[in-house]
Amino acid sequence: MSLFTLFPSNISLLWLPSGIGFLMCLRWKATAVPFIVISSYLVNLPGMDIGTVATPKLYTLISAIADGAQSYLAMLMFGRFLPTGVANPRDLSKFIWWVCIIPPALTTIIITVNLWMGGYLVYHQLEGFYISLLLADGLGMLMVFQVYNSLKLDPLHFKRPSINLCLSIGLIGLIFIIGIYLYPAIIYLILPVLVIMSFELRLLTVASISTLTFIGLISITHFNLGPFVALTDQATSFELMAFTFACAITVFGLALQQYQMLLTRESGQRWKMAAEHDVLTGLPNRRAFMPALTKEHHRSVRLGHTYCAVIWDIDDFKKINDTYGHDFGDYVLVRLAQVMRQSCRDIDYYARIGGEEFAVLLPETDMESGKSAMERFRAQVAEEVFTAPDETRHSVTISIGIACLAGRRIKETELLAEADKALYKSKERGKNQTTSYCRDSMN
């Protein structure tokens, strides 16, 4: 961790192990505490084993126990005040207070007093050391947890990097280069770049890039580069950690807010999809078909074009259901929906608008072309063979009604009603046929 310290002080500006220890306690509860204590002891002993201290191992052990207690206390606070985790900015404020501030504030008192009694610190250093260690532990928890939490909320998806991601990484890299070699103050532009990223990229991506960015910022400060180089190490550490903490909270909070907005939007889309689609066939339903009809009608009227509206249904479908059961009837519906998909053009719009009743919009189609297309579809349906539960094989037929706008000044609902009348005329004439609407023949 020497990379995250300012010479000649031994105060770490970013204590990532505090975040790792917290995650260990979240995963393994109290079982993780001995491992945290042992790890902390082994890591800190070389730096605390100096000739002026009589019992460095004792003071190192006390500090290590405080580190373990901090991780365990943070886990307890998290379970008490954030039982459902951190999923929005309101949760983040609780996390900052109860996890990143309260546990480190308590255990840092123990560590500070312990080091003062051991002779590592003198009285006038206590305040500065306490604040620096508090910020280092809190920042470490925040940095590690935001990646962990984002990974839970927004699982990793291996996709081709987007243009926004490449531009963001490139821009941050450019800011670092200019800040190191030309104008240190330009480093402050990292915050608005990360804020924009939080609106454009996924939560996990934002969390990962922001964490690496702040680690890089602390690293260059270690080499006296960037805008956070003050007259004293203490002033430098305070400026750097205050900026980093504020930026990290801001970016993580905005990323969480954007994540919640994305969830809301996706939930709305799912509800809309469910409300406007037939569960059995996956086709749009009447709720979706009527707006599509209105849109096509207005477009055709405005441009002076024509289109056809079609309604068709399955002949004697009730008999199929009564004889072979509803499961077989559903199978017939699904299969005919698939045949309709295959026979329609990309610009056509089709839907299931009733039990065995379907509708089709044929944009840019006159009556002759529409009727020919529907006749081909009817022939395809007649060729389909369905195996009933008793292993007998059956075919089904459909009756079709079609109406065409053809430059007439009528409403779309009137055109659909004409197609419906043509459908019933097909039924009256013996079924298994296509009838085009004609006012005289309908009477």
Coordinates of C-alpha atoms in Angstrom, one line a residue:
M1 CA 0.0 0.0 0.0
S2 CA 3.0 2.3 -0.1
L3 CA 1.8 3.6 -3.4
F4 CA -1.1 5.2 -1.7
T5 CA 0.9 7.1 1.0
L6 CA 2.6 10.5 1.0
F7 CA 6.3 10.6 1.8
P8 CA 7.5 10.7 4.6
S9 CA 4.2 10.0 6.3
N10 CA 3.1 6.4 6.8
I11 CA -0.6 7.3 6.6
S12 CA -2.4 5.5 3.8
L13 CA -4.7 7.7 1.7
L14 CA -6.7 4.7 0.4
W15 CA -7.0 1.7 2.6
L16 CA -8.6 -0.8 0.3
P17 CA -8.3 -3.7 2.8
S18 CA -11.0 -2.0 4.9
G19 CA -13.4 -2.6 2.1
I20 CA -12.2 -6.1 1.5
G21 CA -12.5 -7.0 5.2
F22 CA -16.1 -5.6 5.1
L23 CA -17.0 -7.8 2.2
M24 CA -15.4 -10.8 3.9
C25 CA -17.7 -10.2 6.9
L26 CA -20.7 -9.8 4.7
R27 CA -19.9 -13.2 3.1
W28 CA -18.7 -15.2 6.1
K29 CA -19.9 -13.2 9.1
A30 CA -17.8 -13.6 12.3
T31 CA -15.8 -16.4 10.8
A32 CA -13.9 -13.8 8.7
V33 CA -12.8 -11.7 11.7
P34 CA -9.8 -13.9 12.7
F35 CA -8.5 -13.9 9.1
I36 CA -8.8 -10.1 9.0
V37 CA -6.9 -9.7 12.3
I38 CA -4.1 -12.0 11.2
S39 CA -3.8 -10.4 7.8
S40 CA -3.7 -6.9 9.3
Y41 CA -1.1 -8.0 11.8
L42 CA 1.2 -9.5 9.2
V43 CA 0.9 -6.5 6.9
N44 CA 1.4 -3.8 9.6
L45 CA 4.1 -5.4 11.7
P46 CA 7.1 -4.6 9.4
G47 CA 6.2 -0.9 9.5
M48 CA 5.6 -0.8 13.3
D49 CA 8.6 -2.8 14.3
I50 CA 10.9 0.1 15.0
G51 CA 13.7 0.3 17.5
T52 CA 12.1 3.1 19.6
V53 CA 9.1 1.0 20.6
A54 CA 9.6 -1.7 23.3
T55 CA 6.7 -4.0 22.4
P56 CA 5.7 -3.4 18.7
K57 CA 4.0 -6.7 18.4
L58 CA 1.5 -5.8 21.1
Y59 CA 0.6 -2.5 19.5
T60 CA 0.4 -4.1 16.1
L61 CA -2.0 -6.7 17.5
I62 CA -4.2 -4.1 19.1
S63 CA -4.5 -2.2 15.8
A64 CA -5.2 -5.5 14.0
I65 CA -8.0 -6.4 16.4
A66 CA -9.4 -2.9 15.8
D67 CA -9.4 -3.5 12.0
G68 CA -11.2 -6.8 12.5
A69 CA -13.8 -5.1 14.8
Q70 CA -14.3 -2.4 12.2
S71 CA -15.1 -4.8 9.5
Y72 CA -17.5 -6.8 11.8
L73 CA -19.2 -3.6 13.1
A74 CA -19.6 -2.4 9.5
M75 CA -21.3 -5.7 8.6
L76 CA -23.7 -5.4 11.6
M77 CA -24.6 -1.8 10.7
F78 CA -25.1 -2.8 7.1
G79 CA -27.5 -5.6 8.1
R80 CA -29.3 -3.4 10.6
F81 CA -29.9 -0.3 8.4
L82 CA -29.6 -1.7 4.9
P83 CA -31.1 -5.2 5.0
T84 CA -32.1 -5.0 1.3
G85 CA -28.7 -3.6 0.1
V86 CA -27.8 -0.4 -1.7
A87 CA -29.9 0.2 -4.8
N88 CA -30.7 3.9 -4.8
P89 CA -29.2 7.2 -3.6
R90 CA -31.2 7.2 -0.4
D91 CA -29.6 3.8 0.5
L92 CA -26.2 5.3 -0.4
S93 CA -26.6 8.1 2.2
K94 CA -27.3 5.4 4.9
F95 CA -24.3 3.4 3.7
I96 CA -22.0 6.4 3.9
W97 CA -23.1 7.2 7.4
W98 CA -23.6 3.8 9.0
V99 CA -20.8 1.9 7.2
C100 CA -18.2 4.3 5.9
I101 CA -18.2 6.7 8.8
I102 CA -19.5 5.3 12.1
P103 CA -17.5 2.0 12.3
P104 CA -14.2 3.6 11.2
A105 CA -14.8 6.6 13.5
L106 CA -15.0 4.3 16.5
T107 CA -12.2 1.9 15.7
T108 CA -9.9 4.7 14.5
I109 CA -10.1 6.2 18.1
I110 CA -8.7 2.9 19.4
I111 CA -5.9 2.8 16.8
T112 CA -5.0 6.4 17.3
V113 CA -4.8 6.1 21.1
N114 CA -2.9 2.8 20.7
L115 CA -0.3 4.4 18.5
W116 CA 0.0 7.4 20.7
M117 CA 0.6 5.2 23.8
G118 CA 3.1 3.2 21.8
G119 CA 5.1 6.2 21.0
Y120 CA 4.4 6.2 17.3
L121 CA 2.6 9.5 17.4
V122 CA 3.0 12.7 19.4
Y123 CA 0.1 14.7 20.8
H124 CA -0.1 17.3 18.1
Q125 CA -0.3 14.6 15.4
L126 CA -3.3 12.9 16.8
E127 CA -6.0 15.0 15.2
G128 CA -4.5 14.9 11.7
F129 CA -3.8 11.2 12.0
Y130 CA -7.3 10.4 13.1
I131 CA -9.0 12.3 10.3
S132 CA -6.6 10.9 7.7
L133 CA -7.1 7.3 8.8
L134 CA -10.9 7.8 9.1
L135 CA -11.1 9.1 5.5
A136 CA -8.7 6.3 4.3
D137 CA -10.8 3.5 5.8
G138 CA -14.1 5.1 4.7
L139 CA -12.8 5.7 1.2
G140 CA -11.5 2.1 0.9
M141 CA -14.9 0.7 1.9
L142 CA -16.7 2.9 -0.6
M143 CA -14.3 2.1 -3.5
V144 CA -14.5 -1.7 -2.9
F145 CA -18.2 -1.8 -2.1
Q146 CA -19.3 0.2 -5.1
V147 CA -17.8 -2.4 -7.5
Y148 CA -19.1 -5.3 -5.5
N149 CA -22.6 -3.8 -5.2
S150 CA -22.7 -2.9 -8.9
L151 CA -21.7 -6.4 -9.8
K152 CA -24.7 -7.7 -7.8
L153 CA -27.2 -5.3 -9.2
D154 CA -25.8 -5.2 -12.7
P155 CA -24.1 -8.6 -13.5
L156 CA -21.2 -8.7 -15.8
H157 CA -22.0 -9.0 -19.5
F158 CA -19.2 -9.5 -22.0
K159 CA -20.1 -7.4 -24.9
R160 CA -18.2 -5.4 -27.5
P161 CA -17.1 -2.1 -26.0
S162 CA -19.5 0.7 -26.9
I163 CA -18.3 4.0 -28.4
N164 CA -19.3 5.8 -25.2
L165 CA -17.1 3.5 -23.2
C166 CA -14.1 3.9 -25.4
L167 CA -14.6 7.7 -25.6
S168 CA -14.9 7.9 -21.8
I169 CA -11.8 5.9 -21.1
G170 CA -9.8 7.8 -23.7
L171 CA -11.0 11.2 -22.3
I172 CA -10.0 10.2 -18.8
G173 CA -6.6 9.0 -20.0
L174 CA -6.1 12.3 -21.9
I175 CA -7.0 14.3 -18.8
F176 CA -4.4 12.4 -16.7
I177 CA -1.7 13.0 -19.3
I178 CA -2.4 16.7 -19.6
G179 CA -2.7 17.0 -15.8
I180 CA 0.6 15.3 -15.2
Y181 CA 2.7 17.0 -17.9
L182 CA 1.0 20.3 -18.7
Y183 CA -1.8 21.7 -16.6
P184 CA -2.4 20.0 -13.2
A185 CA -5.7 21.7 -12.6
I186 CA -7.4 20.0 -15.5
I187 CA -7.6 16.9 -13.3
Y188 CA -10.7 18.5 -11.8
L189 CA -12.5 17.8 -15.1
I190 CA -12.5 14.1 -14.1
L191 CA -15.7 14.7 -12.1
P192 CA -17.9 16.0 -14.9
V193 CA -16.6 13.2 -17.2
L194 CA -17.6 10.6 -14.6
V195 CA -20.9 12.3 -14.1
I196 CA -21.7 12.1 -17.8
M197 CA -20.5 8.5 -17.8
S198 CA -23.0 7.7 -15.1
F199 CA -25.9 8.6 -17.5
E200 CA -24.5 6.8 -20.5
L201 CA -23.0 3.6 -19.2
R202 CA -24.1 0.6 -17.1
L203 CA -23.8 0.8 -13.3
L204 CA -20.9 -1.8 -13.1
T205 CA -18.9 -0.1 -15.8
V206 CA -19.2 3.3 -14.1
A207 CA -18.3 1.9 -10.7
S208 CA -15.3 0.1 -12.1
I209 CA -13.9 3.0 -14.1
S210 CA -14.5 5.5 -11.3
T211 CA -12.7 3.3 -8.8
L212 CA -9.7 2.8 -11.1
T213 CA -9.7 6.6 -11.8
F214 CA -9.6 7.5 -8.2
I215 CA -6.8 5.0 -7.5
G216 CA -4.9 6.5 -10.4
L217 CA -5.4 10.0 -9.0
I218 CA -4.1 9.0 -5.6
S219 CA -1.2 7.2 -7.2
I220 CA 0.0 10.2 -9.2
T221 CA -0.2 12.4 -6.1
H222 CA 2.2 10.0 -4.4
F223 CA 4.8 11.1 -7.0
N224 CA 4.0 14.8 -6.3
L225 CA 2.0 15.2 -9.6
G226 CA -1.4 16.7 -10.2
P227 CA -3.2 19.5 -8.5
F228 CA -3.1 18.1 -4.9
V229 CA 0.4 19.0 -4.0
A230 CA 0.4 21.4 -1.0
L231 CA 3.1 22.7 1.2
T232 CA 2.6 19.9 3.8
D233 CA 1.8 16.3 3.4
Q234 CA -1.2 16.7 5.7
A235 CA -2.7 19.5 3.6
T236 CA -2.1 17.4 0.5
S237 CA -3.8 14.3 2.0
F238 CA -6.8 16.3 3.2
E239 CA -7.3 18.0 -0.2
L240 CA -6.9 14.8 -2.1
M241 CA -9.1 12.7 0.1
A242 CA -11.9 15.3 0.4
F243 CA -12.0 15.7 -3.4
T244 CA -11.9 11.9 -4.0
F245 CA -14.5 11.1 -1.4
A246 CA -16.9 13.8 -2.7
C247 CA -16.4 12.7 -6.3
A248 CA -16.9 9.0 -5.4
I249 CA -20.1 9.7 -3.5
T250 CA -21.5 11.9 -6.3
V251 CA -20.7 9.5 -9.2
F252 CA -21.9 6.4 -7.3
G253 CA -25.1 8.2 -6.3
L254 CA -25.8 9.4 -9.8
A255 CA -25.0 5.9 -11.2
L256 CA -27.5 4.4 -8.7
Q257 CA -30.1 6.9 -9.7
Q258 CA -29.6 6.2 -13.3
Y259 CA -29.8 2.5 -12.6
Q260 CA -33.2 3.0 -10.9
M261 CA -34.4 5.0 -13.8
L262 CA -33.3 2.2 -16.2
L263 CA -35.1 -0.4 -14.1
T264 CA -38.3 1.7 -14.1
R265 CA -38.1 2.2 -17.8
E266 CA -37.4 -1.5 -18.4
S267 CA -40.3 -2.4 -16.1
G268 CA -42.6 -0.1 -17.9
Q269 CA -41.6 -1.7 -21.2
R270 CA -42.2 -5.1 -19.9
W271 CA -45.6 -4.1 -18.6
K272 CA -46.4 -2.5 -21.9
M273 CA -45.3 -5.6 -23.8
A274 CA -47.4 -7.8 -21.5
A275 CA -50.4 -5.5 -21.9
E276 CA -50.1 -5.3 -25.7
H277 CA -49.2 -8.9 -26.6
D278 CA -51.1 -12.2 -26.5
V279 CA -49.5 -14.6 -24.1
L280 CA -50.3 -17.7 -26.1
T281 CA -49.1 -16.7 -29.6
G282 CA -46.8 -13.8 -28.7
L283 CA -48.6 -11.7 -31.3
P284 CA -49.8 -8.1 -30.6
N285 CA -53.4 -8.0 -29.3
R286 CA -56.3 -5.7 -30.0
R287 CA -54.9 -3.1 -27.6
A288 CA -51.8 -2.8 -29.7
F289 CA -53.5 -3.3 -33.1
M290 CA -55.9 -0.4 -32.9
P291 CA -53.2 2.3 -32.4
A292 CA -51.2 0.7 -35.3
L293 CA -54.3 0.8 -37.4
T294 CA -54.9 4.5 -36.6
K295 CA -51.2 5.3 -37.4
E296 CA -51.3 3.6 -40.7
H297 CA -54.6 5.1 -41.6
H298 CA -53.4 8.7 -40.9
R299 CA -50.2 8.0 -42.8
S300 CA -52.0 6.7 -45.9
V301 CA -54.5 9.5 -45.9
R302 CA -51.8 12.2 -45.5
L303 CA -49.7 10.8 -48.3
G304 CA -52.6 9.8 -50.6
H305 CA -51.6 6.1 -50.5
T306 CA -53.8 3.1 -49.9
Y307 CA -53.7 0.1 -47.5
C308 CA -55.8 -3.0 -46.7
A309 CA -57.3 -4.1 -43.4
V310 CA -57.8 -7.9 -43.0
I311 CA -59.7 -10.0 -40.5
W312 CA -59.6 -13.8 -40.5
D313 CA -60.6 -16.5 -38.2
I314 CA -60.4 -20.3 -38.0
D315 CA -63.4 -22.2 -39.3
D316 CA -65.3 -24.4 -36.8
F317 CA -62.7 -23.7 -34.1
K318 CA -65.2 -24.4 -31.3
K319 CA -65.7 -27.9 -32.7
I320 CA -61.9 -28.4 -32.6
N321 CA -61.8 -27.4 -29.0
D322 CA -64.8 -29.4 -28.0
T323 CA -63.6 -32.6 -29.8
Y324 CA -59.9 -32.6 -29.0
G325 CA -59.5 -30.3 -26.0
H326 CA -58.2 -26.8 -25.5
D327 CA -54.5 -27.8 -25.5
F328 CA -54.9 -29.0 -29.1
G329 CA -56.8 -25.8 -29.9
D330 CA -54.0 -23.7 -28.5
Y331 CA -51.5 -25.7 -30.5
V332 CA -53.5 -24.9 -33.7
L333 CA -53.6 -21.2 -32.8
V334 CA -49.8 -21.0 -32.2
R335 CA -49.0 -22.8 -35.4
L336 CA -51.3 -20.7 -37.5
A337 CA -49.7 -17.6 -35.9
Q338 CA -46.3 -18.8 -37.0
V339 CA -47.6 -19.4 -40.6
M340 CA -49.0 -15.9 -40.6
R341 CA -45.6 -14.4 -39.5
Q342 CA -43.8 -16.3 -42.3
S343 CA -46.2 -15.2 -45.0
C344 CA -46.4 -11.5 -44.1
R345 CA -43.9 -8.8 -45.2
D346 CA -41.7 -6.9 -42.8
I347 CA -43.9 -3.8 -43.2
D348 CA -47.2 -5.7 -42.5
Y349 CA -48.7 -5.6 -39.0
Y350 CA -50.6 -8.6 -37.6
A351 CA -52.4 -9.3 -34.3
R352 CA -54.6 -11.7 -32.5
I353 CA -57.7 -9.6 -31.7
G354 CA -60.0 -12.3 -30.3
G355 CA -60.3 -16.0 -29.5
E356 CA -59.7 -17.4 -32.9
E357 CA -59.8 -14.1 -34.7
F358 CA -56.8 -12.3 -36.2
A359 CA -56.2 -9.0 -38.0
V360 CA -53.6 -7.9 -40.5
L361 CA -52.6 -4.5 -41.9
L362 CA -51.2 -4.4 -45.4
P363 CA -49.6 -1.0 -46.0
E364 CA -49.1 0.2 -49.6
T365 CA -51.4 -2.5 -50.9
D366 CA -54.4 -2.2 -53.2
M367 CA -57.4 -4.6 -53.1
E368 CA -56.2 -6.9 -55.8
S369 CA -52.7 -7.4 -54.3
G370 CA -54.1 -7.7 -50.8
K371 CA -56.6 -10.4 -51.8
S372 CA -53.9 -12.3 -53.7
A373 CA -51.6 -12.2 -50.7
M374 CA -54.4 -13.5 -48.4
E375 CA -55.3 -16.2 -50.8
R376 CA -51.7 -17.5 -50.7
F377 CA -51.9 -17.4 -46.9
R378 CA -55.2 -19.3 -46.9
A379 CA -53.7 -22.0 -49.2
Q380 CA -50.7 -22.3 -46.8
V381 CA -53.0 -22.8 -43.9
A382 CA -54.9 -25.5 -45.7
E383 CA -51.7 -27.4 -46.3
E384 CA -50.8 -27.6 -42.6
V385 CA -51.4 -30.9 -40.9
F386 CA -52.1 -31.2 -37.2
T387 CA -51.8 -34.3 -35.2
A388 CA -54.5 -34.6 -32.5
P389 CA -54.1 -36.3 -29.1
D390 CA -55.6 -39.5 -30.5
E391 CA -52.9 -39.5 -33.2
T392 CA -55.4 -38.7 -36.0
R393 CA -54.2 -36.1 -38.5
H394 CA -56.3 -33.1 -39.3
S395 CA -56.2 -29.9 -41.4
V396 CA -58.0 -26.6 -40.7
T397 CA -59.3 -23.9 -42.9
I398 CA -59.7 -20.2 -42.4
S399 CA -62.2 -17.5 -43.7
I400 CA -60.8 -14.1 -44.6
G401 CA -62.4 -10.7 -45.0
I402 CA -60.5 -7.8 -46.6
A403 CA -61.2 -4.1 -47.1
C404 CA -59.2 -1.4 -48.8
L405 CA -59.0 2.4 -48.2
A406 CA -58.5 3.1 -52.0
G407 CA -58.7 6.9 -51.6
R408 CA -62.0 6.9 -49.7
R409 CA -62.8 9.3 -46.9
I410 CA -63.7 6.9 -44.1
K411 CA -62.5 6.3 -40.6
E412 CA -60.1 3.5 -39.8
T413 CA -62.7 1.9 -37.6
E414 CA -65.2 1.9 -40.5
L415 CA -62.6 0.2 -42.7
L416 CA -62.0 -2.5 -40.1
A417 CA -65.8 -2.9 -39.8
E418 CA -65.9 -3.5 -43.6
A419 CA -63.3 -6.2 -43.3
D420 CA -65.4 -7.8 -40.6
K421 CA -68.5 -7.7 -42.8
A422 CA -66.4 -9.3 -45.6
L423 CA -65.3 -12.1 -43.2
Y424 CA -68.9 -12.9 -42.3
K425 CA -69.8 -13.0 -46.0
S426 CA -67.0 -15.6 -46.4
K427 CA -68.7 -17.6 -43.6
E428 CA -72.1 -17.4 -45.3
R429 CA -70.7 -18.5 -48.6
G430 CA -69.3 -21.8 -47.2
K431 CA -66.1 -20.8 -45.3
N432 CA -62.5 -21.4 -46.4
Q433 CA -62.4 -18.5 -48.8
T434 CA -61.3 -14.8 -49.0
T435 CA -63.9 -12.1 -49.6
S436 CA -63.1 -8.5 -50.5
Y437 CA -65.5 -5.8 -49.3
C438 CA -67.8 -4.4 -51.8
R439 CA -70.8 -2.3 -50.7
D440 CA -73.2 -3.8 -53.2
S441 CA -72.2 -7.4 -52.6
M442 CA -72.5 -7.0 -48.8
N443 CA -76.2 -6.0 -49.1

